[in-house]
PDB file of C-alpha atoms in Angstrom:
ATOM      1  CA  UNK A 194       2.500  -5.754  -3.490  1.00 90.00           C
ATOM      2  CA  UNK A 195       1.036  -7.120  -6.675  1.00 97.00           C
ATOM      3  CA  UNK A 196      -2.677  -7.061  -7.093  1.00 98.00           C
ATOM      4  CA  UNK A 197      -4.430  -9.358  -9.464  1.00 98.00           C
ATOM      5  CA  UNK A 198      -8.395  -9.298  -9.672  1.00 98.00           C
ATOM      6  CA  UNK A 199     -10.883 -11.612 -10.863  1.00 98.00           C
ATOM      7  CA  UNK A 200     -13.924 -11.295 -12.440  1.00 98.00           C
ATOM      8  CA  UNK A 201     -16.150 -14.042 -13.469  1.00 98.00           C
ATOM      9  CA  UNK A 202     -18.817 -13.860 -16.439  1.00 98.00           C
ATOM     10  CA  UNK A 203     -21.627 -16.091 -17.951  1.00 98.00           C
ATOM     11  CA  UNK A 204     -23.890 -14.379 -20.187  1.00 97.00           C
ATOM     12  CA  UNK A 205     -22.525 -10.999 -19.189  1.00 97.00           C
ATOM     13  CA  UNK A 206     -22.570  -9.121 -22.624  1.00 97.00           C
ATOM     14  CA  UNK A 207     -24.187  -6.214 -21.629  1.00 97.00           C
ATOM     15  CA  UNK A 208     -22.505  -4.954 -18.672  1.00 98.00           C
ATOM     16  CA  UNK A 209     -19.098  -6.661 -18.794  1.00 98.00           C
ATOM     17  CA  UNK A 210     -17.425  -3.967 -20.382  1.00 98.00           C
ATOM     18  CA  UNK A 211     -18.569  -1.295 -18.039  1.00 98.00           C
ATOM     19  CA  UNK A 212     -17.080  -3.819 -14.927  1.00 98.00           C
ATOM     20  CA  UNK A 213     -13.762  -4.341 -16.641  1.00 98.00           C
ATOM     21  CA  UNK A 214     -13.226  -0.653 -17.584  1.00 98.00           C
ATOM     22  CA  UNK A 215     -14.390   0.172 -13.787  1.00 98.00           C
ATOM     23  CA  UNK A 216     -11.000  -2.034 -12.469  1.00 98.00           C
ATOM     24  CA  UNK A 217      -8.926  -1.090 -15.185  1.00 98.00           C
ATOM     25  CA  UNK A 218      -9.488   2.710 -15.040  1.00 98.00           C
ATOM     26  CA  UNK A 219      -8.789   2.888 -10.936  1.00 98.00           C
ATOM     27  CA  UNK A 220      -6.311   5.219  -9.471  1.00 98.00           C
ATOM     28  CA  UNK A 221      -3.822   2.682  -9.132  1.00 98.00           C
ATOM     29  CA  UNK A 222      -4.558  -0.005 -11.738  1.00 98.00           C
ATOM     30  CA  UNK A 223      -4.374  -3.679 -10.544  1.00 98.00           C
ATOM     31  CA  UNK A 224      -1.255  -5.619 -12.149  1.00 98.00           C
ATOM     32  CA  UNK A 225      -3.317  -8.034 -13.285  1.00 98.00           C
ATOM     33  CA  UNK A 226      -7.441  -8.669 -14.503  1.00 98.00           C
ATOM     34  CA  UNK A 227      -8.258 -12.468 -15.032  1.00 98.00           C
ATOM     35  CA  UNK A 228     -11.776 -12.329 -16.881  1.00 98.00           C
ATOM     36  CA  UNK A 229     -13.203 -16.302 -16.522  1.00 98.00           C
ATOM     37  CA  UNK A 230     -16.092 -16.894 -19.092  1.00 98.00           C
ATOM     38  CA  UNK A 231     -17.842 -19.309 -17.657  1.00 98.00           C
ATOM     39  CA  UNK A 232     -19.629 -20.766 -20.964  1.00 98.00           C
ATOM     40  CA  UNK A 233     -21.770 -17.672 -22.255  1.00 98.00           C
ATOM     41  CA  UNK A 234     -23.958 -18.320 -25.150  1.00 98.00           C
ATOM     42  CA  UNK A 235     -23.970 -14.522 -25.909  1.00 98.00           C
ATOM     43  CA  UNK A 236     -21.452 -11.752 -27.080  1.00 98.00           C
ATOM     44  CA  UNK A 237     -19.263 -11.962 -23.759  1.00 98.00           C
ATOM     45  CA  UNK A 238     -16.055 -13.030 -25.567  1.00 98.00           C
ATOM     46  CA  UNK A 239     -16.337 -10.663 -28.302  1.00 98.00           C
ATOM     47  CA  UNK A 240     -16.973  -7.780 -25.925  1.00 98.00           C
ATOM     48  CA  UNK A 241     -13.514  -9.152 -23.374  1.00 98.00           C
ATOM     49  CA  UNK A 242     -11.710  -9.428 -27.044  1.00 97.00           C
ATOM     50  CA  UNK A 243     -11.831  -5.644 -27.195  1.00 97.00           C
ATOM     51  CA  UNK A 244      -9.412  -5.631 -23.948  1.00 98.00           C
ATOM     52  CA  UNK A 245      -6.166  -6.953 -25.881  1.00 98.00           C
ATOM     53  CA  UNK A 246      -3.847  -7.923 -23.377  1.00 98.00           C
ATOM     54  CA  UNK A 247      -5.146  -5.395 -20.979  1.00 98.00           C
ATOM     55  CA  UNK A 248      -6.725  -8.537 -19.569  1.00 98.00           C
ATOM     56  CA  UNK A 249      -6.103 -12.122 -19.169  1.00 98.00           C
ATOM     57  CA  UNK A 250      -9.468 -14.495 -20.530  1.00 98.00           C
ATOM     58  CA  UNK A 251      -9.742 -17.900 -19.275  1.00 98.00           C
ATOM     59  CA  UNK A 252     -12.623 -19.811 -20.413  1.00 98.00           C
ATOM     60  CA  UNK A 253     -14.548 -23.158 -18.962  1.00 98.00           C
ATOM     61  CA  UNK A 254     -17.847 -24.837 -19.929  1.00 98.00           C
ATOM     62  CA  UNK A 255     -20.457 -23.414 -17.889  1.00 97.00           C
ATOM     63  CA  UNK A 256     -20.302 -24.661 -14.142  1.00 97.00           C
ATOM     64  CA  UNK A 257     -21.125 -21.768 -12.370  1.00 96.00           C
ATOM     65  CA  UNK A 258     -19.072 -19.022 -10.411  1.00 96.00           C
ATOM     66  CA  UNK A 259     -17.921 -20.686  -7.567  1.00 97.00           C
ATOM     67  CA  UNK A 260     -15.926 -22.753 -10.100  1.00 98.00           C
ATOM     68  CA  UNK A 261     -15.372 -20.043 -12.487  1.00 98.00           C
ATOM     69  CA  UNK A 262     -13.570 -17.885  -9.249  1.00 98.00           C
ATOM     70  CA  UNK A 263     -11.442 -21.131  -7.800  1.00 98.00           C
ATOM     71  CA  UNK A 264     -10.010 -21.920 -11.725  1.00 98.00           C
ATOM     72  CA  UNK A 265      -8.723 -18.400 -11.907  1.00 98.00           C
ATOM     73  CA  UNK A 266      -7.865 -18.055  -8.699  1.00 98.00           C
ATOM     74  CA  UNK A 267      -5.224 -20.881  -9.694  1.00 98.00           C
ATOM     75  CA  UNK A 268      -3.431 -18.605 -11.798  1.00 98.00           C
ATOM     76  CA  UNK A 269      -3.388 -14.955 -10.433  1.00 98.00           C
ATOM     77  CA  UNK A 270      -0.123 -13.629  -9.236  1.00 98.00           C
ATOM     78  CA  UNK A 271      -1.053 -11.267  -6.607  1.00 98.00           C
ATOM     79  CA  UNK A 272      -0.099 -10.967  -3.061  1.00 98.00           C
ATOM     80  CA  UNK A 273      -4.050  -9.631  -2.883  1.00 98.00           C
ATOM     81  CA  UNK A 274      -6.618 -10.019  -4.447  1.00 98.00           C
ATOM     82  CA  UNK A 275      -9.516  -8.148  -5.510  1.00 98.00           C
ATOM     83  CA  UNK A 276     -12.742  -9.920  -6.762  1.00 98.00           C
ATOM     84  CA  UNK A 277     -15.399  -7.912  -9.327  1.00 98.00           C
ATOM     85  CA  UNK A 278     -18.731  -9.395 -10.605  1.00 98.00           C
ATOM     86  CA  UNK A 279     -19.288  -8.888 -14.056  1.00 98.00           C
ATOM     87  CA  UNK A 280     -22.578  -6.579 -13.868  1.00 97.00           C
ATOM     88  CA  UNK A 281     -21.139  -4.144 -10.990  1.00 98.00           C
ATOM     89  CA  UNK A 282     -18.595  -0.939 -10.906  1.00 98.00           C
ATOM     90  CA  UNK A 283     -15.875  -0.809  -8.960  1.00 98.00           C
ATOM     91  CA  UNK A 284     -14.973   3.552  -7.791  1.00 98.00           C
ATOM     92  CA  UNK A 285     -12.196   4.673  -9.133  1.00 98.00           C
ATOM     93  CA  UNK A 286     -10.491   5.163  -5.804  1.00 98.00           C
ATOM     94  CA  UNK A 287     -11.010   1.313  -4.700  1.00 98.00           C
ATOM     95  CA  UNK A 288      -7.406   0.300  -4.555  1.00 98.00           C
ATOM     96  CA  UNK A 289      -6.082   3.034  -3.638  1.00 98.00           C
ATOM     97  CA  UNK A 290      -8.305   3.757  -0.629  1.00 98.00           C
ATOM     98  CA  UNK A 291      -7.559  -0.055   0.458  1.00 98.00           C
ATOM     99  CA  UNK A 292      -4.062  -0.481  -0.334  1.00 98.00           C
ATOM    100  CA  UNK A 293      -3.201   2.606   1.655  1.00 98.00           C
ATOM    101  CA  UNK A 294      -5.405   0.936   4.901  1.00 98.00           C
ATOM    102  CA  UNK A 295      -3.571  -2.634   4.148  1.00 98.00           C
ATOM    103  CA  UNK A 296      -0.308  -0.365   4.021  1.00 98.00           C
ATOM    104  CA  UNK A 297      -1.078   1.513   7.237  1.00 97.00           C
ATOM    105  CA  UNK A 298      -1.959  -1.446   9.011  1.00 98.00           C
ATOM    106  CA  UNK A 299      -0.469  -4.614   9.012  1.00 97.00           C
ATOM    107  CA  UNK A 300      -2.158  -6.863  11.137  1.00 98.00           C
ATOM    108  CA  UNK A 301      -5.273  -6.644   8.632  1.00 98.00           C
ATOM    109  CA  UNK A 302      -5.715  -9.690   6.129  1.00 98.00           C
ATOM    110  CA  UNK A 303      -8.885  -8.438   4.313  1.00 98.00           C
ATOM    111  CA  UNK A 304     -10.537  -5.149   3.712  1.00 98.00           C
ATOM    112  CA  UNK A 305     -14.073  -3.943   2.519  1.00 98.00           C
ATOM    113  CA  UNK A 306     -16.042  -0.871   1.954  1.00 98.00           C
ATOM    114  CA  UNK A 307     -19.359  -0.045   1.846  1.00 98.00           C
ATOM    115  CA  UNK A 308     -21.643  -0.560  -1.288  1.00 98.00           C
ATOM    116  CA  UNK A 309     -24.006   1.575  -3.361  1.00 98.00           C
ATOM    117  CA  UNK A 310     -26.925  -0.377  -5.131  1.00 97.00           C
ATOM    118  CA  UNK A 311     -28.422   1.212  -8.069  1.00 97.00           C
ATOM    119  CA  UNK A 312     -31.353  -0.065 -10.543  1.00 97.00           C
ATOM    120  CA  UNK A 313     -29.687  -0.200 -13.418  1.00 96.00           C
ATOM    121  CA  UNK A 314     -31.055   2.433 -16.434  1.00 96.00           C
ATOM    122  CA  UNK A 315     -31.355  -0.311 -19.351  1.00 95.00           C
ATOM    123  CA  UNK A 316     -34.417  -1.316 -16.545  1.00 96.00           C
ATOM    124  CA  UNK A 317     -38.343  -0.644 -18.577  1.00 95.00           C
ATOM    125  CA  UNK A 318     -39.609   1.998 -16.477  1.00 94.00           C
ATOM    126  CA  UNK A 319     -42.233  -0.407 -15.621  1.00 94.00           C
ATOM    127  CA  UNK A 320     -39.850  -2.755 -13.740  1.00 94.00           C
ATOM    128  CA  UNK A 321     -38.070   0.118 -11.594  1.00 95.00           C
ATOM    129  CA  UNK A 322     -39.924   0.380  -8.810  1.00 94.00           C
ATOM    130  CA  UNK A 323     -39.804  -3.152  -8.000  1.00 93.00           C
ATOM    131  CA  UNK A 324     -35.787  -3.315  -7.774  1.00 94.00           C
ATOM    132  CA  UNK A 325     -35.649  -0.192  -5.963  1.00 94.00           C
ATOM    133  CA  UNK A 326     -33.239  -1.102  -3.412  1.00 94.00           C
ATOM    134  CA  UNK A 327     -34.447  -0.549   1.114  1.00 93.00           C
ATOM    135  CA  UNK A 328     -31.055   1.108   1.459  1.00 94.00           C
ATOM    136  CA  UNK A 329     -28.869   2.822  -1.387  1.00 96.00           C
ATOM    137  CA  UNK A 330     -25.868   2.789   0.589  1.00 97.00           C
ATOM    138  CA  UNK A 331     -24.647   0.119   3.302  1.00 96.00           C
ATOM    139  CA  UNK A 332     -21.316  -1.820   4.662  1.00 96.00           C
ATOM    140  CA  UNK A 333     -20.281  -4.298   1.927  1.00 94.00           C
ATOM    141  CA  UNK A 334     -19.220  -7.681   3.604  1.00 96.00           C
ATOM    142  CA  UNK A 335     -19.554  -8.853   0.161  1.00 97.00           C
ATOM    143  CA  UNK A 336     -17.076 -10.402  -2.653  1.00 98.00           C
ATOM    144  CA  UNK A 337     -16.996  -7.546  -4.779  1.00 98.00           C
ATOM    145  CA  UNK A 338     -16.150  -5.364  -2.225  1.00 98.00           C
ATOM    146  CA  UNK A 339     -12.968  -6.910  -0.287  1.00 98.00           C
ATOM    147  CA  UNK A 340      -9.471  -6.750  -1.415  1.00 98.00           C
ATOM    148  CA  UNK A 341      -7.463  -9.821   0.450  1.00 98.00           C
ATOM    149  CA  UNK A 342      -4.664 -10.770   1.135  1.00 98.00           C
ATOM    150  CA  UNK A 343      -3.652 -14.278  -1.067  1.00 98.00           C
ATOM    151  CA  UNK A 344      -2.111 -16.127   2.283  1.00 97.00           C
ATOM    152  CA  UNK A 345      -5.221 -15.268   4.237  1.00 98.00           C
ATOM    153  CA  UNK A 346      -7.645 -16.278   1.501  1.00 98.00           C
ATOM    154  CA  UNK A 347      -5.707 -19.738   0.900  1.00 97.00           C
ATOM    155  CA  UNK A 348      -5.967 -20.463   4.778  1.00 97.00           C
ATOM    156  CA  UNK A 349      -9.667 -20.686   4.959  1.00 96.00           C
ATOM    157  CA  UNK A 350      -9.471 -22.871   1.646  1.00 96.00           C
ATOM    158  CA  UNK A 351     -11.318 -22.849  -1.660  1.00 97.00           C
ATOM    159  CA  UNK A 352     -14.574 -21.733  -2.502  1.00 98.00           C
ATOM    160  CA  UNK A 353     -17.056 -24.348  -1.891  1.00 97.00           C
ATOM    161  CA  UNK A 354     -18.470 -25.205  -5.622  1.00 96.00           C
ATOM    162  CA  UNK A 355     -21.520 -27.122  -4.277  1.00 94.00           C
ATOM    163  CA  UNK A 356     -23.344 -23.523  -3.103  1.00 94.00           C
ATOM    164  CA  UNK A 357     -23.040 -21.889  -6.701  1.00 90.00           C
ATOM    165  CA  UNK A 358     -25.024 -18.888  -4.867  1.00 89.00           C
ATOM    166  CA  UNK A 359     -23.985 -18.566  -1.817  1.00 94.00           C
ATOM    167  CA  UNK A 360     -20.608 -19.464  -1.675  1.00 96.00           C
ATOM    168  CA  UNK A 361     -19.198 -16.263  -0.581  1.00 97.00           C
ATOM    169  CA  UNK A 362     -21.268 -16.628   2.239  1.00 95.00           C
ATOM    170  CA  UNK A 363     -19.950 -19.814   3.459  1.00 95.00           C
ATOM    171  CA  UNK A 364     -16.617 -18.685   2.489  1.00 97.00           C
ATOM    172  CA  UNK A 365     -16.255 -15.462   4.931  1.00 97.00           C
ATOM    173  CA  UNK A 366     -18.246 -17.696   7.550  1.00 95.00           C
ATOM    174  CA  UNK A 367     -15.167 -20.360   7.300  1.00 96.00           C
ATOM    175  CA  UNK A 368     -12.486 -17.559   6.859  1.00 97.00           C
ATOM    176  CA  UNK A 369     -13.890 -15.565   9.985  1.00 97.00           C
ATOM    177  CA  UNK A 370     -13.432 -19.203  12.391  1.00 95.00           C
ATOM    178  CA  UNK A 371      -9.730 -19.347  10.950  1.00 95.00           C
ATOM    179  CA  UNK A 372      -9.376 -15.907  12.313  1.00 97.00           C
ATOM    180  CA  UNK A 373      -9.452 -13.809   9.659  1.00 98.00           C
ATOM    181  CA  UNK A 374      -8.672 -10.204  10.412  1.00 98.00           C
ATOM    182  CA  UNK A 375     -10.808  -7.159   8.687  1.00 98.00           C
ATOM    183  CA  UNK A 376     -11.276  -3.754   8.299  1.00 98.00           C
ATOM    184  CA  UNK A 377     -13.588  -1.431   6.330  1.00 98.00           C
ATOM    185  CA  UNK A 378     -13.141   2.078   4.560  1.00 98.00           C
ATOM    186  CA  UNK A 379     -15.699   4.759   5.247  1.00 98.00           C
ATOM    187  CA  UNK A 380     -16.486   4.933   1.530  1.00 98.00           C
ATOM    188  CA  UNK A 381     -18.406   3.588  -1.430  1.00 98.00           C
ATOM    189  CA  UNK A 382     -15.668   1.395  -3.013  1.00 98.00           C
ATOM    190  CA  UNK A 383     -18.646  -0.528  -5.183  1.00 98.00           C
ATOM    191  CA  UNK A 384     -21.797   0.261  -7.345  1.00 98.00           C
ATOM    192  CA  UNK A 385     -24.088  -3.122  -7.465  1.00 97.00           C
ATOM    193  CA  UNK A 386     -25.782  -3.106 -10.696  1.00 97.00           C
ATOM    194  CA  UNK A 387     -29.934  -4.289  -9.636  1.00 97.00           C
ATOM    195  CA  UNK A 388     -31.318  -5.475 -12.864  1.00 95.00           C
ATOM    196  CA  UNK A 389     -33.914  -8.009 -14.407  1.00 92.00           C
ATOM    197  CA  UNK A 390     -31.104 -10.943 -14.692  1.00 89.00           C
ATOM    198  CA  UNK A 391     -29.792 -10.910 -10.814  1.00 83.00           C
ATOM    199  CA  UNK A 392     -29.463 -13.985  -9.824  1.00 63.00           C
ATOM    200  CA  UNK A 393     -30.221 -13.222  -5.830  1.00 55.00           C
ATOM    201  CA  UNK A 394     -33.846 -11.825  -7.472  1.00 47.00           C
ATOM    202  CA  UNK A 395     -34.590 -14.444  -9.814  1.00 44.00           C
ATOM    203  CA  UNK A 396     -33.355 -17.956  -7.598  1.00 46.00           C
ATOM    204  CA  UNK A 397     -34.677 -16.548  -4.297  1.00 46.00           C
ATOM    205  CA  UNK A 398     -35.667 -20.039  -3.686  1.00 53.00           C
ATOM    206  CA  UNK A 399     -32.282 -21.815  -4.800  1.00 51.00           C
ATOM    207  CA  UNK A 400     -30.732 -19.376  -2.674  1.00 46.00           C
ATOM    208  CA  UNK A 401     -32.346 -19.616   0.632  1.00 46.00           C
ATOM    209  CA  UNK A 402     -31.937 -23.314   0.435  1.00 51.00           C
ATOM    210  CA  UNK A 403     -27.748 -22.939  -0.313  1.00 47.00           C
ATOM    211  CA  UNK A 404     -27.814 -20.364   2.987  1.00 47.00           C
ATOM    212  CA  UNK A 405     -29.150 -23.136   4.604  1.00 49.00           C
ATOM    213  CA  UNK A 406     -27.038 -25.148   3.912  1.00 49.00           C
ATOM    214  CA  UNK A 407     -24.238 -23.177   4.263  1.00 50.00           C
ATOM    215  CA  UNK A 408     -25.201 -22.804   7.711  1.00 47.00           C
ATOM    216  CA  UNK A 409     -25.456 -26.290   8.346  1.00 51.00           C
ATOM    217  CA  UNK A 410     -22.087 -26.768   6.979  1.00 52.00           C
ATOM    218  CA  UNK A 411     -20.917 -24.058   9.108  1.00 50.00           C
ATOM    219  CA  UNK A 412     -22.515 -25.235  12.387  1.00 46.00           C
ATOM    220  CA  UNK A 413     -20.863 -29.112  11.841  1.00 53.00           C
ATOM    221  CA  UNK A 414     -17.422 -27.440  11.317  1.00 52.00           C
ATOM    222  CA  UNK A 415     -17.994 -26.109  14.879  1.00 50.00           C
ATOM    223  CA  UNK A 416     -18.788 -28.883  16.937  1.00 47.00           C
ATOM    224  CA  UNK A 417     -15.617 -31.160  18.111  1.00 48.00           C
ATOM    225  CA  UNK A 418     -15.007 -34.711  16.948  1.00 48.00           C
ATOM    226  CA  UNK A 419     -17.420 -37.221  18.722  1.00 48.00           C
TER     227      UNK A 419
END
């Protein structure tokens, strides 16, 4: 089975080489890394031009991720599909530990793995304490951390582009009432970068009010035609 991953960037030059060398260095390498810029303003490109063909670039003007994810997502290849964010590490054993559960068991559609959050060490010392993560290590129901496969991600439909923050969210809450079947590996299969420019820490606000309405959306999608 073919694996393509995505990974989409906006003003990522600091840490997007670290999260493309993290997918392209893993046990068994993906067959395909679609890097989206999403309209940076920085150094992004020039840092994804050091790649060569190792990786494919796609670039849009800046609409945010959810429409970043859905244009690549147009054009991978894969029979799954692996999604990284552009500040985070992927282990090196990711795919393999997945694969071989997707391999083993073929009644699951999407697998994840638990996460390990870390403040990143570009942080002032000053500023540490405050991102200092509750809980280092926890179950990952999140993007970054799920390898799919493609005909059970296109059942529950695209990503919905009017929750730029949350649309993962709403996604796996859609994907879950189409039946979605999942497993997780006992292992840290992602490192989530905590740093001055996460958008979770610095659009708290924006965020809680997309969850909300994520949840409304989700709630309407229950109840059965009047």
């Amino acid at each position: 089975m073919r694996v393509s991953v995505i990974i989409a960037a906006y003003n990522a030059e600091a840490y997007i080489a670290e999260a493309v060398a993290s997918v392209l260095g893993q046990t068994v390498p993906p067959d395909e890394v679609i890097v989206i810029d999403d309209g940076s303003t920085d150094g992004t490109r020039h840092v994804l031009g050091q790649f060569g063909d190792r990786i494919t670039v796609l670039t849009q003007d800046n609409s945010g991720q959810a429409v970043a994810v859905n244009k690549a997502l147009a054009t991978a290849q894969g029979d799954l599909i692996g999604f990284c964010d552009a500040d985070d590490l992927w282990t090196r054993r990711k795919l393999e530990l997945q694969l071989a559960l997707l391999e083993r068991q073929g009644d699951v559609e999407a697998v994840f793995g638990k996460v390990e959050q870390f403040v990143s060490p570009d942080v002032p010392d000053e500023q540490r304490e405050r991102l200092r993560p509750a809980v280092t290590v926890m179950p990952g129901e999140l993007k970054q951390c799920m390898l799919i496969r493609r005909a059970a991600l296109d059942r529950a439909g695209p990503f919905d582009e009017s929750l730029p923050a949350t649309f993962f969210i709403a996604w796996l809450g859609r994907a879950k009432q189409h039946g979605l079947t999942s497993a997780h590996v006992d292992d840290v299969v992602v490192r989530r970068r905590l740093h001055l420019g996460n958008g979770g820490r610095i659009n708290t606000d924006a965020q809680n009010r997309e969850t909300l309405l994520a949840l409304r959306k989700a709630i309407k999608a229950r109840r059965p035609p009047e």
